[in-house]
PDB file of C-alpha atoms in Angstrom:
ATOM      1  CA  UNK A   6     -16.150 148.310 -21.395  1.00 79.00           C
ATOM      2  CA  UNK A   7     -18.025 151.577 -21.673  1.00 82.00           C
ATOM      3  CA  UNK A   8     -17.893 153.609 -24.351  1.00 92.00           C
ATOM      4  CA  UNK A   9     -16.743 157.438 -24.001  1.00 95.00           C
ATOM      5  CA  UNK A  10     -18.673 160.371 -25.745  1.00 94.00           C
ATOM      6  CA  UNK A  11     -16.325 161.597 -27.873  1.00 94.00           C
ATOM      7  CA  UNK A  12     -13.603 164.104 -26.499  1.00 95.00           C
ATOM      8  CA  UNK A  13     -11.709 166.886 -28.140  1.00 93.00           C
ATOM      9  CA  UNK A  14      -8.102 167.881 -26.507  1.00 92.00           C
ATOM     10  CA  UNK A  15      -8.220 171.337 -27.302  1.00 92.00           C
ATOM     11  CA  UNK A  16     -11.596 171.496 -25.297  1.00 92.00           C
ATOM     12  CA  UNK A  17     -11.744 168.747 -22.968  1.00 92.00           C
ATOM     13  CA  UNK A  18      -8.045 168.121 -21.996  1.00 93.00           C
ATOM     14  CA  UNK A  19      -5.021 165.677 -23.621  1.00 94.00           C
ATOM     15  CA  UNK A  20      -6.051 163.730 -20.607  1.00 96.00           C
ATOM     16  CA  UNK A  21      -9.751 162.721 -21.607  1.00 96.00           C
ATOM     17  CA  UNK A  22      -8.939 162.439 -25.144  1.00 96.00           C
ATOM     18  CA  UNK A  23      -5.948 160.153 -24.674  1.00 96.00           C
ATOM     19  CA  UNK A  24      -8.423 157.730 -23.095  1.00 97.00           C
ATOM     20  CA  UNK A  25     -10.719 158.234 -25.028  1.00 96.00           C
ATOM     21  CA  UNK A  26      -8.739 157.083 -28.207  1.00 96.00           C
ATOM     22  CA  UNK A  27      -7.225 154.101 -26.065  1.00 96.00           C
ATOM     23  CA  UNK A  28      -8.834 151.350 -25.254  1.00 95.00           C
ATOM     24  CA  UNK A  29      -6.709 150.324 -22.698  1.00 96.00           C
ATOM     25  CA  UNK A  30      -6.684 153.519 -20.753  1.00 97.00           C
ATOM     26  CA  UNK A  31     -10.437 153.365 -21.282  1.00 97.00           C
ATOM     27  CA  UNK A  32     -10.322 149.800 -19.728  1.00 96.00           C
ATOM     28  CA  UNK A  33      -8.307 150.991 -16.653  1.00 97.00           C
ATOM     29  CA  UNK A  34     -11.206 153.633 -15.651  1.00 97.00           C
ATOM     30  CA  UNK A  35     -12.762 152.493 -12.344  1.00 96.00           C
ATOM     31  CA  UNK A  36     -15.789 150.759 -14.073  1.00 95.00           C
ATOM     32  CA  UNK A  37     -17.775 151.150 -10.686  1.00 96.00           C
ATOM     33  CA  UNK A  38     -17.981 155.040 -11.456  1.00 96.00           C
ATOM     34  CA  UNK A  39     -17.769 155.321 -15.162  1.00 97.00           C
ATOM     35  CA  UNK A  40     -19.883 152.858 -16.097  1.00 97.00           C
ATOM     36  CA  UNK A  41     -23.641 155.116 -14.308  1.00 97.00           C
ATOM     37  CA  UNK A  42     -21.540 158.082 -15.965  1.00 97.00           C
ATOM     38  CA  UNK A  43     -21.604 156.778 -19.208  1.00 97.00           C
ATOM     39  CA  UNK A  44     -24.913 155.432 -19.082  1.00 97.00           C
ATOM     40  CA  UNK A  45     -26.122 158.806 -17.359  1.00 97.00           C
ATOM     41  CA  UNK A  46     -24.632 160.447 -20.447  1.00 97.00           C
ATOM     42  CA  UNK A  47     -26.773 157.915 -22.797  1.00 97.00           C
ATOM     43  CA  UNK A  48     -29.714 158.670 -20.817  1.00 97.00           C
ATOM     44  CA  UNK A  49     -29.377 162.448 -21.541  1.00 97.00           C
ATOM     45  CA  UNK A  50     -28.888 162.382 -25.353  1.00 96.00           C
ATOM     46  CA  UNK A  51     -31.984 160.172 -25.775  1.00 96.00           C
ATOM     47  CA  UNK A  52     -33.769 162.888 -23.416  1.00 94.00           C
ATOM     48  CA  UNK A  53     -32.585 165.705 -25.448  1.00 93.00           C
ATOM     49  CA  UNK A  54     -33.523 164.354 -28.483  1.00 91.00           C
ATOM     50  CA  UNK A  55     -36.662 163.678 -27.654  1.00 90.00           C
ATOM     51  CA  UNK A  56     -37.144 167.397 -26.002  1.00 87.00           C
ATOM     52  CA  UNK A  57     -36.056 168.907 -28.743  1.00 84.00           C
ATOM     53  CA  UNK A  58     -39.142 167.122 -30.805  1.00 82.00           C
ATOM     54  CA  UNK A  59     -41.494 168.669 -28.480  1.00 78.00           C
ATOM     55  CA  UNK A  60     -40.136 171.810 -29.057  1.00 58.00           C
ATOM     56  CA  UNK A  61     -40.753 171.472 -32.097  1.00 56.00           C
ATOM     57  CA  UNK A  62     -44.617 171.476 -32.106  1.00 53.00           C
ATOM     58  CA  UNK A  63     -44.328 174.702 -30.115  1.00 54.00           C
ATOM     59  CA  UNK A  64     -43.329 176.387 -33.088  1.00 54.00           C
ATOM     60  CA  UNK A  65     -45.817 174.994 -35.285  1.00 55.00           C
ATOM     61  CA  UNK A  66     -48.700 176.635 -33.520  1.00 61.00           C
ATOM     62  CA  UNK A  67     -47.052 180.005 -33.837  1.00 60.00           C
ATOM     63  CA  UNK A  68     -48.009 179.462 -37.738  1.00 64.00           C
ATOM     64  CA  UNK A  69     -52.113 178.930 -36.883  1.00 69.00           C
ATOM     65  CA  UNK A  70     -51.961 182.270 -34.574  1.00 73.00           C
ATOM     66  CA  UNK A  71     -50.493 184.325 -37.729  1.00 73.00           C
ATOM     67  CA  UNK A  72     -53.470 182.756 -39.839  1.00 69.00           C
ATOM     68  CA  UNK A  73     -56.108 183.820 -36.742  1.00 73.00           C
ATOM     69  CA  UNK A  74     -54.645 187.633 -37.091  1.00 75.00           C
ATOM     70  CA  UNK A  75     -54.948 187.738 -40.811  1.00 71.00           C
ATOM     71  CA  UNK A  76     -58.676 186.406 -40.828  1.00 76.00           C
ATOM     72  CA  UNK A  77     -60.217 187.611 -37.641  1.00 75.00           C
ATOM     73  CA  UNK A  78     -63.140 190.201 -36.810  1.00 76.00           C
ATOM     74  CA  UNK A  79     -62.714 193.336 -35.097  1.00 77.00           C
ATOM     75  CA  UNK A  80     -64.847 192.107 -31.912  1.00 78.00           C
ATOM     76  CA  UNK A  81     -62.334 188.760 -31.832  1.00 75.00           C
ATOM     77  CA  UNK A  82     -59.430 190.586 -30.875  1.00 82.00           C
ATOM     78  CA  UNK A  83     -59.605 190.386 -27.495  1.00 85.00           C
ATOM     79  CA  UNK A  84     -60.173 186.759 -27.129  1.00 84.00           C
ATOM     80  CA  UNK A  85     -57.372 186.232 -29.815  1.00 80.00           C
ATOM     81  CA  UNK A  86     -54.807 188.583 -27.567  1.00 84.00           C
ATOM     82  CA  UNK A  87     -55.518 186.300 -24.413  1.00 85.00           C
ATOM     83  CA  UNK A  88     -55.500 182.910 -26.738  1.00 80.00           C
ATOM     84  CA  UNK A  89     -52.072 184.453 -27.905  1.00 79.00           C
ATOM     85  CA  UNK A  90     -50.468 185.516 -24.633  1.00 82.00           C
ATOM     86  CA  UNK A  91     -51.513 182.213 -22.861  1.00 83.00           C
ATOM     87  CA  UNK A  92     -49.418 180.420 -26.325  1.00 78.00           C
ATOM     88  CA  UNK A  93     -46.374 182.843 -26.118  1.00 78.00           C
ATOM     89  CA  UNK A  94     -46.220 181.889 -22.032  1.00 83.00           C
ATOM     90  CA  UNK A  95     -46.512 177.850 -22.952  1.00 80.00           C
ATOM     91  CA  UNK A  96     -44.198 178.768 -25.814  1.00 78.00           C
ATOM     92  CA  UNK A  97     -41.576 180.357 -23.604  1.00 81.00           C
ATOM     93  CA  UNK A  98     -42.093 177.651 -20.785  1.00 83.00           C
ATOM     94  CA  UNK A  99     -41.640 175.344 -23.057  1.00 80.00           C
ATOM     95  CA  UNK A 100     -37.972 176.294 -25.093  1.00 83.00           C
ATOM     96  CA  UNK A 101     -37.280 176.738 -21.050  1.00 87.00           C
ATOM     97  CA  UNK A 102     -37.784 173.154 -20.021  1.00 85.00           C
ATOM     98  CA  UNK A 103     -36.329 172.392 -23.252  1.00 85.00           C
ATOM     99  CA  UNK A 104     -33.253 174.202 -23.273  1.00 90.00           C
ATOM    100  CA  UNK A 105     -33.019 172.110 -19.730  1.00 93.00           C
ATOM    101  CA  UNK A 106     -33.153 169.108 -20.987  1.00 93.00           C
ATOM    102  CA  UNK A 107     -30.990 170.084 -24.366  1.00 92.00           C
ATOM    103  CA  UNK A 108     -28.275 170.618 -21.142  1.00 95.00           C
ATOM    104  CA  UNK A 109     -28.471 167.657 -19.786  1.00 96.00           C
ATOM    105  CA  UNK A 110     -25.894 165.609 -22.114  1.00 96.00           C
ATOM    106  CA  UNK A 111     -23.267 168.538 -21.546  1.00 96.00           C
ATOM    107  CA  UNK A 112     -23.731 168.320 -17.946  1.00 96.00           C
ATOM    108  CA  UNK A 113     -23.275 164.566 -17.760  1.00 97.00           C
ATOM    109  CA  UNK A 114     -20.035 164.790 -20.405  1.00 96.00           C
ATOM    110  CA  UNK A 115     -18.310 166.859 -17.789  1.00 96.00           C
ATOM    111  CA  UNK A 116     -19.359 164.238 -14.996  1.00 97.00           C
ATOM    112  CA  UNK A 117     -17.179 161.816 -17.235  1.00 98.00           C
ATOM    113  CA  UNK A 118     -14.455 164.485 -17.901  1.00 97.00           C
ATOM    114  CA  UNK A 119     -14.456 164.529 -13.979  1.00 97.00           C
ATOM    115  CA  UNK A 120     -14.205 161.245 -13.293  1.00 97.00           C
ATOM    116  CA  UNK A 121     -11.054 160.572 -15.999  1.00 97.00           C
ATOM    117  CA  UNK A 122      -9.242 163.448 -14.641  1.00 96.00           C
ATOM    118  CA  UNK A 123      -9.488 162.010 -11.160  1.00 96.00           C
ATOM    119  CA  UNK A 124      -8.190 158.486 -11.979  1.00 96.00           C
ATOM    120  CA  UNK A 125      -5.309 159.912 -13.692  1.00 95.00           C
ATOM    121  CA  UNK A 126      -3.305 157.710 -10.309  1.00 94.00           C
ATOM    122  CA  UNK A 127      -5.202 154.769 -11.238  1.00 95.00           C
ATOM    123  CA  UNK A 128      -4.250 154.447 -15.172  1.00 97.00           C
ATOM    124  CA  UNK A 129      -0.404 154.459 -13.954  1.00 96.00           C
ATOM    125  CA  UNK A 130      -1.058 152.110 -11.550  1.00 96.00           C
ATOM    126  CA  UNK A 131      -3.153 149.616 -13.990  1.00 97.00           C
ATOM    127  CA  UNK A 132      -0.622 150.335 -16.491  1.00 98.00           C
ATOM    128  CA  UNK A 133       2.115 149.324 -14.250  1.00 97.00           C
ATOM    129  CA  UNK A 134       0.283 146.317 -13.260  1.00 98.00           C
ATOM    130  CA  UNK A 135      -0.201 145.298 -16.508  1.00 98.00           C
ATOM    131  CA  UNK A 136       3.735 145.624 -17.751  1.00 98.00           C
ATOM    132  CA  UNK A 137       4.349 143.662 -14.874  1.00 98.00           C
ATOM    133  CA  UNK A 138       1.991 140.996 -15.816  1.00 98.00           C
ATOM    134  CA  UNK A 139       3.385 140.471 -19.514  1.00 98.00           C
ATOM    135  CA  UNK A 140       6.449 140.534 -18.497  1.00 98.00           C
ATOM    136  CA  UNK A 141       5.849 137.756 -15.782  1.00 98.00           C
ATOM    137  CA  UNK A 142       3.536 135.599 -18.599  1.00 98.00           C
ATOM    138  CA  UNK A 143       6.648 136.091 -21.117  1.00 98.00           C
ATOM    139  CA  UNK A 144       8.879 134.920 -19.223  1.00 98.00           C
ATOM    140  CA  UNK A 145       8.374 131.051 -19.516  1.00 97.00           C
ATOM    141  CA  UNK A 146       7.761 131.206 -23.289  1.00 97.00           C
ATOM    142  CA  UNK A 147      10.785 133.758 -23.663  1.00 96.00           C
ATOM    143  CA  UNK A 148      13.045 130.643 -21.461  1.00 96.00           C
ATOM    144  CA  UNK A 149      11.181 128.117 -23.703  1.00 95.00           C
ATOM    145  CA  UNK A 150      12.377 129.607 -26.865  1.00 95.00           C
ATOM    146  CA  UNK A 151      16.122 130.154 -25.818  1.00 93.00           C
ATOM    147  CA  UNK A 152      18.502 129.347 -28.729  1.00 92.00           C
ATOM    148  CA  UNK A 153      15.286 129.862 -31.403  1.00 93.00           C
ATOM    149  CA  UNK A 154      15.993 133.228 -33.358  1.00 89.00           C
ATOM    150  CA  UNK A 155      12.990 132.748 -35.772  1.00 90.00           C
ATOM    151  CA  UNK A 156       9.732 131.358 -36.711  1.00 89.00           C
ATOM    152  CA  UNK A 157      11.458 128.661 -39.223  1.00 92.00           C
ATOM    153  CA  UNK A 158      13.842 127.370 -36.240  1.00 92.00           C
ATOM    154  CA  UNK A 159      10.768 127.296 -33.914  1.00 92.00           C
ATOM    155  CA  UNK A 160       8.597 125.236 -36.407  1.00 93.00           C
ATOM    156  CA  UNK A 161      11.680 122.726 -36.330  1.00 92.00           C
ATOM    157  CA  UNK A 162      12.382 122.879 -32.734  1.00 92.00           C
ATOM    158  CA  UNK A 163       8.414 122.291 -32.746  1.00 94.00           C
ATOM    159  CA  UNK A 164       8.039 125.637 -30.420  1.00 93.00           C
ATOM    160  CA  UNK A 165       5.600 126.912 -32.986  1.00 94.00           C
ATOM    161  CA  UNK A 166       3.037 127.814 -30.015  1.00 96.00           C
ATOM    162  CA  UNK A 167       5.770 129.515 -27.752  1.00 95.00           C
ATOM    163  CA  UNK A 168       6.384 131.685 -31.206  1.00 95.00           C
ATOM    164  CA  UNK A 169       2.733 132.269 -31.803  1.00 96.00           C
ATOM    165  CA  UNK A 170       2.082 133.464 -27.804  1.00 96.00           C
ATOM    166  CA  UNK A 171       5.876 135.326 -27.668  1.00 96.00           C
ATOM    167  CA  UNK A 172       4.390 137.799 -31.037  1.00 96.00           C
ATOM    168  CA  UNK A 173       1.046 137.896 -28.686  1.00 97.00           C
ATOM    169  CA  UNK A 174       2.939 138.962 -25.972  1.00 98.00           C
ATOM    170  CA  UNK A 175       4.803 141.332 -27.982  1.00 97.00           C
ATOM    171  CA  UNK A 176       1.988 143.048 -29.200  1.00 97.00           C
ATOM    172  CA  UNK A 177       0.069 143.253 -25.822  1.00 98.00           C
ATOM    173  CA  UNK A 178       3.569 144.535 -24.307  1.00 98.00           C
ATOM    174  CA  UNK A 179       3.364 147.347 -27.551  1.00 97.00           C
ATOM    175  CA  UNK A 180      -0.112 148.364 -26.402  1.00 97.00           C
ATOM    176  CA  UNK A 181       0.817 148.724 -22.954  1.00 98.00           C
ATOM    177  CA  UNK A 182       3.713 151.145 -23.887  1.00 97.00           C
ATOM    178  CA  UNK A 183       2.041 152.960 -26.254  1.00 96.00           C
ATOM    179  CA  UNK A 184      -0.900 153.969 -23.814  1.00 97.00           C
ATOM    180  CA  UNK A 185       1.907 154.970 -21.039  1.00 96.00           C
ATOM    181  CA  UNK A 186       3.422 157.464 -23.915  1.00 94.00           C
ATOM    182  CA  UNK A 187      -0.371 158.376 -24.294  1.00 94.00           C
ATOM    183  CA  UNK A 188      -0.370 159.503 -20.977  1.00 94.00           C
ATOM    184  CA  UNK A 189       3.091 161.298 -20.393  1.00 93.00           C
ATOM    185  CA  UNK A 190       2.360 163.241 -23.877  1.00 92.00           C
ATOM    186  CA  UNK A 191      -1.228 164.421 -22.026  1.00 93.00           C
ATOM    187  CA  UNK A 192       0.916 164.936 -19.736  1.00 89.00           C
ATOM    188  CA  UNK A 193       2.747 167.394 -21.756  1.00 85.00           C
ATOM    189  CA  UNK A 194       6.158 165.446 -21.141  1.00 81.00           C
ATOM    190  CA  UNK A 195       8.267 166.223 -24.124  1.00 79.00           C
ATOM    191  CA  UNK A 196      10.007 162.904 -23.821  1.00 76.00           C
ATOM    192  CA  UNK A 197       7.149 161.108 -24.698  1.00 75.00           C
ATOM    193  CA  UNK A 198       7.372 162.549 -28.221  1.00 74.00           C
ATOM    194  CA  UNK A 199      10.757 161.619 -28.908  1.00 78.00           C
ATOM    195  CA  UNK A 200      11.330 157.947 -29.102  1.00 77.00           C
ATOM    196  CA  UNK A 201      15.163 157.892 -27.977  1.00 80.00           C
ATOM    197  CA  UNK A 202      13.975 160.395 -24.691  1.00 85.00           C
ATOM    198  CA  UNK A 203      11.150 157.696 -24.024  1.00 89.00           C
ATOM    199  CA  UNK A 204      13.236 154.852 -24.142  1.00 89.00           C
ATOM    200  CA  UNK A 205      15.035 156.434 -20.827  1.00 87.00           C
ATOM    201  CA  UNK A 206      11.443 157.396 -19.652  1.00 90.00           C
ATOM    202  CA  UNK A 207      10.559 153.406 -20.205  1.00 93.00           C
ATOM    203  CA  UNK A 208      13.587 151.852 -19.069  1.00 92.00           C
ATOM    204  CA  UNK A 209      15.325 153.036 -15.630  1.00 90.00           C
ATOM    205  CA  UNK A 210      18.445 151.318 -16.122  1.00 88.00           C
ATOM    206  CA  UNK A 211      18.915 151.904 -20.046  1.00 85.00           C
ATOM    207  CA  UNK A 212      21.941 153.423 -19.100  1.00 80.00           C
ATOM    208  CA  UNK A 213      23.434 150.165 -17.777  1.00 75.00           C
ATOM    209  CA  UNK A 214      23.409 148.393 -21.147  1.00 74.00           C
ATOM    210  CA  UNK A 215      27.306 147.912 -22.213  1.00 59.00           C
ATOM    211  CA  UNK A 216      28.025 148.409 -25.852  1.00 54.00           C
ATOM    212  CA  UNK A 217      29.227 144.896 -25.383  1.00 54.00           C
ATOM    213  CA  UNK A 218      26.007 143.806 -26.114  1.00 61.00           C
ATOM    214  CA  UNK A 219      23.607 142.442 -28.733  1.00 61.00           C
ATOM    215  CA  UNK A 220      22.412 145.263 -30.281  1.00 70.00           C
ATOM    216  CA  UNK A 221      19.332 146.036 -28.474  1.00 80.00           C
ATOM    217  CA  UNK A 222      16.820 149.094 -29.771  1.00 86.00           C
ATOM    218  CA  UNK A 223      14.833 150.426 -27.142  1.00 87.00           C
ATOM    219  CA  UNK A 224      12.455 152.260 -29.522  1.00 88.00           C
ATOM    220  CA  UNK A 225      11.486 149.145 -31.306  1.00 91.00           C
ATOM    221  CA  UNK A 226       8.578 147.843 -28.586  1.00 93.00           C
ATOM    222  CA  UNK A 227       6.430 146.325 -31.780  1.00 93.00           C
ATOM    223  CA  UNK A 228       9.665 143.486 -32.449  1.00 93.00           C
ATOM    224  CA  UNK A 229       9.467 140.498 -30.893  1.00 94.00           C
ATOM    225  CA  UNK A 230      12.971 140.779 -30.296  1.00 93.00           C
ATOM    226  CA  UNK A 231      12.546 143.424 -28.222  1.00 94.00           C
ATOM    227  CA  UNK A 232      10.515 142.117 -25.682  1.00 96.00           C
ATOM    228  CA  UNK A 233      12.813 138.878 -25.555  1.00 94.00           C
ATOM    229  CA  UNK A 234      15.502 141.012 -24.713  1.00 93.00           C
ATOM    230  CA  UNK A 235      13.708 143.262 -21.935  1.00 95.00           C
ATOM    231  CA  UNK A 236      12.649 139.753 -20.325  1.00 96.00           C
ATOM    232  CA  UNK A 237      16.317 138.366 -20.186  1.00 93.00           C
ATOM    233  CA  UNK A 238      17.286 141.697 -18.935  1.00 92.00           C
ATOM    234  CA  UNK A 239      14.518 142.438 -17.066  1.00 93.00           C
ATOM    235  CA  UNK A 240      16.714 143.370 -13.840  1.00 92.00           C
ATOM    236  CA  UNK A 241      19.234 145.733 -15.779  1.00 90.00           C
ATOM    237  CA  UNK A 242      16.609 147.386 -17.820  1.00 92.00           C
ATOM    238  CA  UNK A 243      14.598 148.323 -15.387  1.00 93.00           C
ATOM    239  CA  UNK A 244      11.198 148.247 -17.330  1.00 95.00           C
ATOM    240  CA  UNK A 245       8.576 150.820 -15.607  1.00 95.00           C
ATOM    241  CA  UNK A 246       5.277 153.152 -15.441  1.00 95.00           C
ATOM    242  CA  UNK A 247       6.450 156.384 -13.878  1.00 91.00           C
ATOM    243  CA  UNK A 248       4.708 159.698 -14.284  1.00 85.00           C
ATOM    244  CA  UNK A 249       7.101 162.483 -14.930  1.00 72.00           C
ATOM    245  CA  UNK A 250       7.897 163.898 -11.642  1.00 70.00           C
ATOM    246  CA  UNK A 251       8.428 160.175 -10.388  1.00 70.00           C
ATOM    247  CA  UNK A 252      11.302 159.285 -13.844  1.00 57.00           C
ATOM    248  CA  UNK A 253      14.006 161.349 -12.222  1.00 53.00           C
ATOM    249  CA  UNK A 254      14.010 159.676  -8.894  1.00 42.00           C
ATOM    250  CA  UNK A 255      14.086 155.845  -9.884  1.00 46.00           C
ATOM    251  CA  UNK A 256      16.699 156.188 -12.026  1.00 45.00           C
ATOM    252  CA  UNK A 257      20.263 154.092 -10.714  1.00 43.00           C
ATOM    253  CA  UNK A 258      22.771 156.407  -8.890  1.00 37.00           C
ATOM    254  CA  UNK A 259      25.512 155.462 -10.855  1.00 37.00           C
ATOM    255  CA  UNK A 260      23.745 155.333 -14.006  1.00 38.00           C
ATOM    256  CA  UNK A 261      25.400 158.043 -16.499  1.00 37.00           C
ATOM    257  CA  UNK A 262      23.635 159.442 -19.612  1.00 40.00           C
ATOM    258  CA  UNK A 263      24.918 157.519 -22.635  1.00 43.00           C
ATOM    259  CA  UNK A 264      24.650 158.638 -26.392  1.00 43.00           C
ATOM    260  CA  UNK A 265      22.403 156.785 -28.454  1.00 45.00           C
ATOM    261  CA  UNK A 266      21.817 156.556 -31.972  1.00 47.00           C
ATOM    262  CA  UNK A 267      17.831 155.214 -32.611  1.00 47.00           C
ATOM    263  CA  UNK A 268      17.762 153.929 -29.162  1.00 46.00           C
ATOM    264  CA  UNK A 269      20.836 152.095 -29.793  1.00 50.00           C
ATOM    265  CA  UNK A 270      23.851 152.448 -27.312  1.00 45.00           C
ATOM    266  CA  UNK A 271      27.077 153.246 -29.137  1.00 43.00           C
ATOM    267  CA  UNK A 272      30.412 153.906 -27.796  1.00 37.00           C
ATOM    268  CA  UNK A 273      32.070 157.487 -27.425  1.00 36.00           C
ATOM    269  CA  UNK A 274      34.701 156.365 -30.500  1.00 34.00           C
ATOM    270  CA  UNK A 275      31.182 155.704 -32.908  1.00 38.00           C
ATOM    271  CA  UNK A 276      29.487 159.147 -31.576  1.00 37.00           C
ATOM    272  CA  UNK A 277      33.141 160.957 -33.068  1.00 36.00           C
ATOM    273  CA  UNK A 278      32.857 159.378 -36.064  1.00 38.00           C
TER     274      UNK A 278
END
């Protein structure tokens, strides 16, 4: 996976520093085109560097021409004014061709900044790819553990490795949700930052789950639990990747807006309360 210079989002965009803090995301960038970016970028530090080290030296002779001045003879002058002009030129020339190569990591950062901002299409797509792949591998182990509500009943049902992958799975299926909010919050979504909003974001049929019920917390994507229930209810739910403008239009005609307290679904009776 390559590794991104660092990224600021005041001054490079939510966007870029949202991948850049995920590795995920960061995973999802076309690796044909980031990866000569990145190592472009590499390239340019190390060339910088050493620039700047031959700039350097430049300023050390400026040191020996002050010395010349000080100690010189009245008929030396004129040599010393060409010796001097002819320094001050290969000075200049060379905090020129220096300042050139001190540009060239900037330059190549923005390349990568570039290429991130144009494969904002293709971190929803991998994103949605991958929820649909969890989902799919949880599946058997979530069938294989029906009737097991915890580690102790596994370990006597001997389903101790379906328990082990299911809390895999759970945490994979975490990582994949928390990049998506990533995104919609670079996104400047306002759902994204609050966890009940998300949950609708997340799920396009939330608002098909019946207070009849197990209790069922959309917010909690960390809890095993969670992602047993999304499997079983994997056609109601509705799990998705959606950007913004796209959450609207997938939702279920009929679906109506239902109050929730923590992601939870209560009736209109609890909400009077």
């Amino acid at each position: 996976m390559a590794r991104l210079p660092r990224f600021n989002p005041t001054h490079d965009g939510k966007l870029a520093y949202a991948v850049y803090t995920s590795e995920r995301l960061t995973g999802l960038l076309p690796a044909n085109e980031i990866e000569p970016l990145v190592a472009a970028f590499n390239r340019a530090v190390a060339l910088a560097a050493a620039a700047a080290k031959v700039a350097v030296a430049t300023r050390d002779t400026a040191a020996g021409f002050c010395e010349a001045v000080r100690t010189c003879e009245p008929d030396d002058v004129g040599v010393l004014i060409e010796q001097m002009a002819r320094a001050i030129a290969d000075a200049a020339a060379h905090r020129e061709a220096a300042d050139l190569f001190a540009a060239l990591p900037a330059d190549a950062r923005r390349e990568i900044l570039s290429c991130i901002e144009a494969s904002e299409d293709d971190l929803y797509e991998g994103l949605a790819s991958q929820l649909t792949d969890v989902l799919d591998r949880a599946k058997p182990v979530v069938t294989a553990l029906r009737g097991i509500p915890d580690a102790e009943a596994a370990i006597e049902a001997k389903r101790t490795d379906q328990w082990t992958a299911l809390r895999d799975l759970s945490r994979e299926y975490d990582e994949i949700v928390s990049a998506f909010r990533a995104l919609r919050a670079a996104a400047d979504d306002d759902t994204a930052m609050v966890r009940p909003a998300f949950a609708d974001v997340l799920f396009g049929g939330l608002a098909a789950v019946t207070t009849t019920d197990v209790p069922f917390d959309a917010t909690a994507t960390a809890s095993p639990e969670h992602l047993r229930y999304v499997v079983e209810n994997r056609e109601r739910l509705l799990p998705r990747i959606v950007r913004a403008t796209e959450a609207t239009s997938v939702l279920p005609i009929v679906a109506v807006p239902t109050r929730r307290v923590r992601g939870q679904v209560v009736t209109t009776s609890a909400s009077r309360g």
